[in-house]
Coordinates of C-alpha atoms in Angstrom, one line a residue:
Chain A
X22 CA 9.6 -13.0 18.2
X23 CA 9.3 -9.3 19.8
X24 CA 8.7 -6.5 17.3
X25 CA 7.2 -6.8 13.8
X26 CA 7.6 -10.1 12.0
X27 CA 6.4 -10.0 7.9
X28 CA 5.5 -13.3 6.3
X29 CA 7.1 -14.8 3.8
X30 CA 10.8 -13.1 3.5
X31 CA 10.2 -13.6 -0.1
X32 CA 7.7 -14.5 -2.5
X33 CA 7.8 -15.0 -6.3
X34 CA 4.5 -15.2 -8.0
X35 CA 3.2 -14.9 -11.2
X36 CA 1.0 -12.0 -12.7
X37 CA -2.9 -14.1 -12.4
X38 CA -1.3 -15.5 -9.2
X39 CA -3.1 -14.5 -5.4
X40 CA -0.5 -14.4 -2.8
X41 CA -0.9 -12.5 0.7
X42 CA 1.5 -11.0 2.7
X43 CA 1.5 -11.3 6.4
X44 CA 2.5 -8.7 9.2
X45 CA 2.2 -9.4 12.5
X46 CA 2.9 -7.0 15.7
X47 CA 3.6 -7.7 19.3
X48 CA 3.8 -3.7 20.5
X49 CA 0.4 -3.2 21.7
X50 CA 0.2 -0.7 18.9
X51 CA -2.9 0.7 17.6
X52 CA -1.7 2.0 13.8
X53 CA -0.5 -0.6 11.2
X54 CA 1.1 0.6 7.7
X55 CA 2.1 -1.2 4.5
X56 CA 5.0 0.6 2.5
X57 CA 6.5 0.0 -0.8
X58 CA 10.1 0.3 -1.2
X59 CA 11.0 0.2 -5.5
X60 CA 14.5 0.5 -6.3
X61 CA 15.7 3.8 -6.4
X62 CA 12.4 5.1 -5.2
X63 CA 11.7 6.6 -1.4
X64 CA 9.9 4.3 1.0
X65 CA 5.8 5.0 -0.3
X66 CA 3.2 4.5 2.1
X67 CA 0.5 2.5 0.5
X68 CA -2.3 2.3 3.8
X69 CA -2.8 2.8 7.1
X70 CA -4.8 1.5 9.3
X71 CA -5.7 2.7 12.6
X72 CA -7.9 0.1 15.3
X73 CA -8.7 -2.3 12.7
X74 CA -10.3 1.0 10.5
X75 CA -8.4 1.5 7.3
X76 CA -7.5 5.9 7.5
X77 CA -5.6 6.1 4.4
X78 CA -5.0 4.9 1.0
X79 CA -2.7 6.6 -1.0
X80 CA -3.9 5.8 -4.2
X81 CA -3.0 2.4 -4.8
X82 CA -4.5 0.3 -7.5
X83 CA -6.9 -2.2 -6.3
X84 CA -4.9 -4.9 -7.1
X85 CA -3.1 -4.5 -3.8
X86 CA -6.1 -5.3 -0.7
X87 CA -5.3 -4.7 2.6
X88 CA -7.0 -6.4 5.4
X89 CA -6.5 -5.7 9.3
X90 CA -8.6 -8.5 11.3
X91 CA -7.4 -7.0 14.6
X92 CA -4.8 -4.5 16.0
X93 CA -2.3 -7.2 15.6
X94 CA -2.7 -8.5 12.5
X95 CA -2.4 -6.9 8.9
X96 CA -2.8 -8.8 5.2
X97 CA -2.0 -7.7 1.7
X98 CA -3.4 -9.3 -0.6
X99 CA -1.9 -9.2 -3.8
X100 CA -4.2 -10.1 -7.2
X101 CA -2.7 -10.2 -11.0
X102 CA 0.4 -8.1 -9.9
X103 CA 2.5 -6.4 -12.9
X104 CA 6.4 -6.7 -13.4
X105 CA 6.7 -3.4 -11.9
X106 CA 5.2 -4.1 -9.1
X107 CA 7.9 -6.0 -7.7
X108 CA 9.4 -4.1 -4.6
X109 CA 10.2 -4.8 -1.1
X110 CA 7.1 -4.6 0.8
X111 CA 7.1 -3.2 4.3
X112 CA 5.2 -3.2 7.4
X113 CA 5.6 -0.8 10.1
X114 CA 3.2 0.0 13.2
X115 CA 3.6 2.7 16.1
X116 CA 1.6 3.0 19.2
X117 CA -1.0 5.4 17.8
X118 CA -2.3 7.2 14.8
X119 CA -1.7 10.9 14.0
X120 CA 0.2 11.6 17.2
X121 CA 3.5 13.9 16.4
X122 CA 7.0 12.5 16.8
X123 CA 5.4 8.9 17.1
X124 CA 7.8 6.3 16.5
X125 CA 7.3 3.9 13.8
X126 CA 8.4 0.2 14.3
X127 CA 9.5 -1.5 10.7
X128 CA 9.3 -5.3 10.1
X129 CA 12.2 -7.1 7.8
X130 CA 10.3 -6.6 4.9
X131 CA 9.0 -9.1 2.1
X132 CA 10.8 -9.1 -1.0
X133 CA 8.3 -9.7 -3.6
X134 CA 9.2 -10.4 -7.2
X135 CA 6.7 -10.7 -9.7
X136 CA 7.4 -12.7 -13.0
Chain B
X5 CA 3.2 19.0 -1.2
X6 CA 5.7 17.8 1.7
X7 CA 9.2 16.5 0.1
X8 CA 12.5 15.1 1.3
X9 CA 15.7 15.2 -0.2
X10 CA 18.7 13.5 0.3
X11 CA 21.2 14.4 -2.5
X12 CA 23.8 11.7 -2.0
X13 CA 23.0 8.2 -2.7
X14 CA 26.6 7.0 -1.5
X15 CA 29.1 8.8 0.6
X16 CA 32.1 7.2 1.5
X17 CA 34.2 8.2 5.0
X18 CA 37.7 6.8 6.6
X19 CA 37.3 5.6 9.9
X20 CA 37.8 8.3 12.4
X21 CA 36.4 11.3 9.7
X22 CA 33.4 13.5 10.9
X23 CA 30.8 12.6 8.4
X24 CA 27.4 14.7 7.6
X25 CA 24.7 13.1 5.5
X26 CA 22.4 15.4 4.1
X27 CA 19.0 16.2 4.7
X28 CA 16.3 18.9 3.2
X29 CA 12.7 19.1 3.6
X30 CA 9.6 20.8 1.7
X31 CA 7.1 21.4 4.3
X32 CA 5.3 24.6 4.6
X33 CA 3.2 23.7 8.7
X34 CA 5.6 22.6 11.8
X35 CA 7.9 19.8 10.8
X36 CA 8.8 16.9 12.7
X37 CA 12.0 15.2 11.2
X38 CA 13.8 12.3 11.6
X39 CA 16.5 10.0 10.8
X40 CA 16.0 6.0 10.4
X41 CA 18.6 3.9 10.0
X42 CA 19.1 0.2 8.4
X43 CA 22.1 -1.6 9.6
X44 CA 22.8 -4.5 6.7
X45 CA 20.4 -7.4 7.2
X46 CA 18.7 -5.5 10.0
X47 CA 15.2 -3.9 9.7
X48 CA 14.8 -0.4 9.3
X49 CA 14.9 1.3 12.7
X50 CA 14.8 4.8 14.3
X51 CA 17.9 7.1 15.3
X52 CA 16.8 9.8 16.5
X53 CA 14.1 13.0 16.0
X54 CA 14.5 16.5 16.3
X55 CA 12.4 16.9 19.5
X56 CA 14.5 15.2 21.1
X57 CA 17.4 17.2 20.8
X58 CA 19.7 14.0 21.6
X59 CA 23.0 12.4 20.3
X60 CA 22.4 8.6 19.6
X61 CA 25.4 6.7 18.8
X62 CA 27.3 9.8 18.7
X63 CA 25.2 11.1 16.2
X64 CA 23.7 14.4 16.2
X65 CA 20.9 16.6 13.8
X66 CA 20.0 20.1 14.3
X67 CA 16.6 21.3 12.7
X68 CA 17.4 24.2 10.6
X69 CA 14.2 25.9 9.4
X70 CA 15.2 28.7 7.6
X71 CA 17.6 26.3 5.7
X72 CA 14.8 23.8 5.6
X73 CA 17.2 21.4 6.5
X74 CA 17.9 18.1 9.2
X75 CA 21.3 17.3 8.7
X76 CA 22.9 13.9 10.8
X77 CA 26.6 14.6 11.6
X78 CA 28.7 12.5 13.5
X79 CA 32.1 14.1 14.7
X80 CA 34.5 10.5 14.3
X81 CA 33.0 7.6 12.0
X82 CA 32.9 4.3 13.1
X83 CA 32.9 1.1 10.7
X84 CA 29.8 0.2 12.2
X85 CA 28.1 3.2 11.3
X86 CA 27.9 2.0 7.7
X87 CA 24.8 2.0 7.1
X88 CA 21.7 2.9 4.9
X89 CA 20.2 6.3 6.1
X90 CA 16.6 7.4 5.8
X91 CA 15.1 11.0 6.4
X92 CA 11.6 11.6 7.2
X93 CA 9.6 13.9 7.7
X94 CA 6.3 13.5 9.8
X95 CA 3.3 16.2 8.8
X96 CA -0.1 16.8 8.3
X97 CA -2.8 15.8 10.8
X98 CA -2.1 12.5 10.4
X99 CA 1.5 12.6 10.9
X100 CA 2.1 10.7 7.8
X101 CA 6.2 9.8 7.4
X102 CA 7.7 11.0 4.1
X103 CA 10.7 9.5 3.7
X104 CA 14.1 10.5 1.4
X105 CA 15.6 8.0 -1.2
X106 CA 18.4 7.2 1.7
X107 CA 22.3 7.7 1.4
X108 CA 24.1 4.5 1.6
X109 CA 27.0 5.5 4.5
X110 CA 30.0 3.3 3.9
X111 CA 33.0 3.9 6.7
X112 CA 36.2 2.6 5.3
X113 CA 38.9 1.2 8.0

């Protein structure tokens, strides 16, 4: 598949579970991003990582880890999650970091649910 | 602090209606706005931005900056414009995307 492609769809795990999530791009992009999407909350960007090098983390607890092996590839790992951490998880990536009106490619998401 | 607002969570339209969803920013450097869309059981995908200065779909947006606001009007509403409809705004150096809570377009036949 072309584009960004998140793995799993959905995922239900329990608070001392670890899960990852998966996010793969086929853009020859250099930036990668994880979001959070909460009900009735804006899209939050969580990190950003630009040729492998994580640029930003917008304070997010350290229970979330992100990991970027290579410009296609980005994890997050997810370690004793709370209730309210349940969300849909995005990934996004555009062609390079900090460039103005850059297009940012969104995969279908991950719903996660934590129980 | 940069901030987007959309004010309507859910705005209904007859087919054939000009529709305007609604769009202000807080940014106090050069904005860069734009509008994403997410067709049901689609992924969340760009519409247009304001420096382009293009109609996509039929719709249009017209930065307003002493209004502080990046409105997307269409003139007729389709059916298949219903749609979930994101505003963001890119700043800072690293053009970081803040995004609005979305307004949940529905276009009724």
């Amino acid at each position: 598949e072309t584009g960004v492609t998140q793995t799993p769809r959905h995922l239900v795990m329990g608070m001392t579970n670890k899960k990852s999530l998966k996010c793969e791009q086929h853009l020859g992009h250099n930036a990668m991003y994880w979001y959070k999407q909460s009900a009735k909350k804006p899209l939050e960007l969580m990190f950003v990582y630009s040729l492998e090098e994580r640029v930003e983390n917008n304070s997010v607890p350290s229970r979330f880890s992100p990991e970027c092996p290579n410009s296609s590839h980005l994890f997050l790992h997810l370690h004793t999650l709370q209730p309210e951490d349940s969300a849909l998880y995005l990934c996004a990536s555009s062609r390079e970091y900090g460039v103005r009106n850059t297009e940012a490619f969104f995969g279908q998401g991950t719903r996660l649910t934590v129980v | 602090a940069q901030r987007v607002t959309q004010p309507e969570k859910l705005l209904s339209v007859f087919k054939g209606a000009p529709v305007e969803l609604k769009c202000n920013y807080s940014y106090s450097g050069s904005p860069e706005l734009f509008w994403y869309v997410q067709y049901s059981r689609q992924r969340l995908q760009l519409l247009l931005r304001h420096i382009s200065r293009e109609s996509i779909k039929g719709f249009t947006a017209d930065l307003n900056k002493g209004e502080t606001s990046f409105h997307l009007k269409k003139p007729f509403a389709q059916e298949e414009d219903s749609a979930m409809y994101y505003c963001a705004l890119g700043s800072g150096s690293a053009r970081q995307l803040t995004f609005g809570s979305g307004t949940q377009l529905t276009v009724l036949p």
